[in-house]
C-alpha cells in the first residue's frame, strides 16, 4: 500500500512553471526528505499534498495526486488537511494561549469535552517534547515561548489533530543547533506512527533523518532513492554536485 | 554661498512646527471657547428639561435623547451590515477589476457630501418606503452615510491580520469560516472599533442627513416609537443659532458643549472596549 501516488504532476503559478512532470510514490511510515536549492519547487510540491497551493489564485495544475488511492482534488479539503498535517518554515503560533494553540485544531473539528481536550493537549505536548517545559504555563501567550519551543508547539498542534501524514516545510530554518536537534529527535520518533515528508535546505539534516531522499532541481524530480544511496552513490551527477555543495 | 546643513534642518523644522500649530491651535481654540462659553449654561435643568419660551429658555433634553436614539439606530444598522460586507470584500471576493472598482467606489462614498445622503434618505425611506419623517428614516440615512467608513476601516483591519495565521488555521483542517470567526475577526476587532468610533462621531454631528428625514424644529415631548419625529442636537443647534432670534449665547454654546461631550463619551466607551481587546491580543 502506498500513501501517495503522484502522476505527471505539473504546477504553474500564472505563467511560471513550478513543477514539471513529477511522478513518484510515498510509502507509509517512511521519512521522505526532499532536498534541492531554493526555487527548485520543493515547497510547492509539499504544499500540493495538503492542497495549500489552492490558496494562491494563480495556481494551475495538471496530472494528479492520489492519497490512499483517492484523488486529493476530489477529497473534501478540510478532511484532507486533518489527515495531512503541516509544520511551517517559521514557528507560527496562533495568537492564542499555549493550551488553545494545541487545542485549536481539535476544537475546530468539534470536540467540546473539557477533560478529553485537556488529555489530548497533554498527550500532544508530550509527543512534541514540550510538556515538561510548558506544563505550568499553559495559559500564557504562545508568543512568550522561545523560537525552538514555538516550533515544537507547532508540531504538537499538528499532532493533536491526529493526522496520518505530517509535512515539514524547512522546520528548522529559523532555529539554533540545539533546538534543531530537539526537533529532529521528535521527527525520528514520530515516524513510527506517521508518514513524514521533510523539505529541508540542510543536506545533512536530510541524511540524518530521511529513509529516502528526493532531489528537486528547477521543478524537476531529478532523483529519488534510499538516503544512503543518494549520499554515497547518486546516479545523477547533478545530485552528486548538490550534495557535495558545488551549487545551491 | 555655502550650504549649511544645520540651517536647512532648522528651516524644515520650522515649517513642520508651523503646520502642526496650524492644526492644534484652531482645534484647541474651538474646544476652549465652547467650554468657556458653554459650561456656565450646564445645569440639571438644562440637561433634563424641554425647551421653553420659544427655545430661549429651558433645557435640551429631547434633543439629547433624539441624538442618542439616532446614533444608536445608525450603528445598529450600519455595523453588522458594514462588517459583513467588509468580511466579504476582504476574505471572499476575488481580486478582479470589478471588485477593485467596488472597493474604490466604497472608499469614495465616504467623501460624498452629507446633504446628498439627506436627499437620498428623503426619497427612499421617507417617501418611497413611507416611513415618513421618523427616527427610523433618520437612523437608516445616517447608517447609510457611515457605512463606507465602517466598511473601509473594517476591511483594512481584516486585511492587516497576517496571512500566515489563516494558513495555519486552514492547514489544521479548519474551514474558511472557522478561520475567519476564530482567528481573523478577534484580531481585527480593535481596527473595526476604530471605524465604528469614526462613524459614531460623524453620525452624531451631521445636520444635513437628518434635516429632511427626522429632525423636528420644536417637539417638546419625547418620541414614543421609531416612527415618531425627534429633535436632535446638531439640528437644534442650527435652529437656535440661525432660525430663532434672541437666543442667549450661553444656550447655544451650552448645546454645542453637550453635543461635543456626548460624542466624546460615546467614543470613550468604544475606546475602552478597544483597549480591552488590544490587551487580550497575544502578538
mmCIF file of C-alpha atoms in Angstrom, chain A residues 7 33-34 50 54 71-72 89 94 113 118-119 144 153 182 226 229-231 244:
data_model
loop_
_atom_site.group_PDB
_atom_site.id
_atom_site.type_symbol
_atom_site.label_atom_id
_atom_site.label_comp_id
_atom_site.label_asym_id
_atom_site.label_seq_id
_atom_site.Cartn_x
_atom_site.Cartn_y
_atom_site.Cartn_z
ATOM 1 C CA UNK A 7 1.361 11.040 -11.583
ATOM 2 C CA UNK A 33 13.490 14.031 2.765
ATOM 3 C CA UNK A 34 13.088 16.492 -0.067
ATOM 4 C CA UNK A 50 -2.388 19.153 1.577
ATOM 5 C CA UNK A 54 -5.205 26.170 -3.715
ATOM 6 C CA UNK A 71 -7.639 11.846 -5.971
ATOM 7 C CA UNK A 72 -6.902 14.612 -3.445
ATOM 8 C CA UNK A 89 9.183 27.033 7.993
ATOM 9 C CA UNK A 94 -1.652 31.403 16.582
ATOM 10 C CA UNK A 113 -15.474 17.834 26.246
ATOM 11 C CA UNK A 118 -7.003 18.521 28.353
ATOM 12 C CA UNK A 119 -5.843 14.925 27.818
ATOM 13 C CA UNK A 144 6.225 34.138 25.081
ATOM 14 C CA UNK A 153 4.449 23.793 19.945
ATOM 15 C CA UNK A 182 15.343 18.503 19.589
ATOM 16 C CA UNK A 226 17.291 5.339 -0.365
ATOM 17 C CA UNK A 229 22.371 5.602 -1.791
ATOM 18 C CA UNK A 230 21.710 9.228 -2.636
ATOM 19 C CA UNK A 231 24.515 10.290 -0.365
ATOM 20 C CA UNK A 244 28.832 17.917 -2.343
#
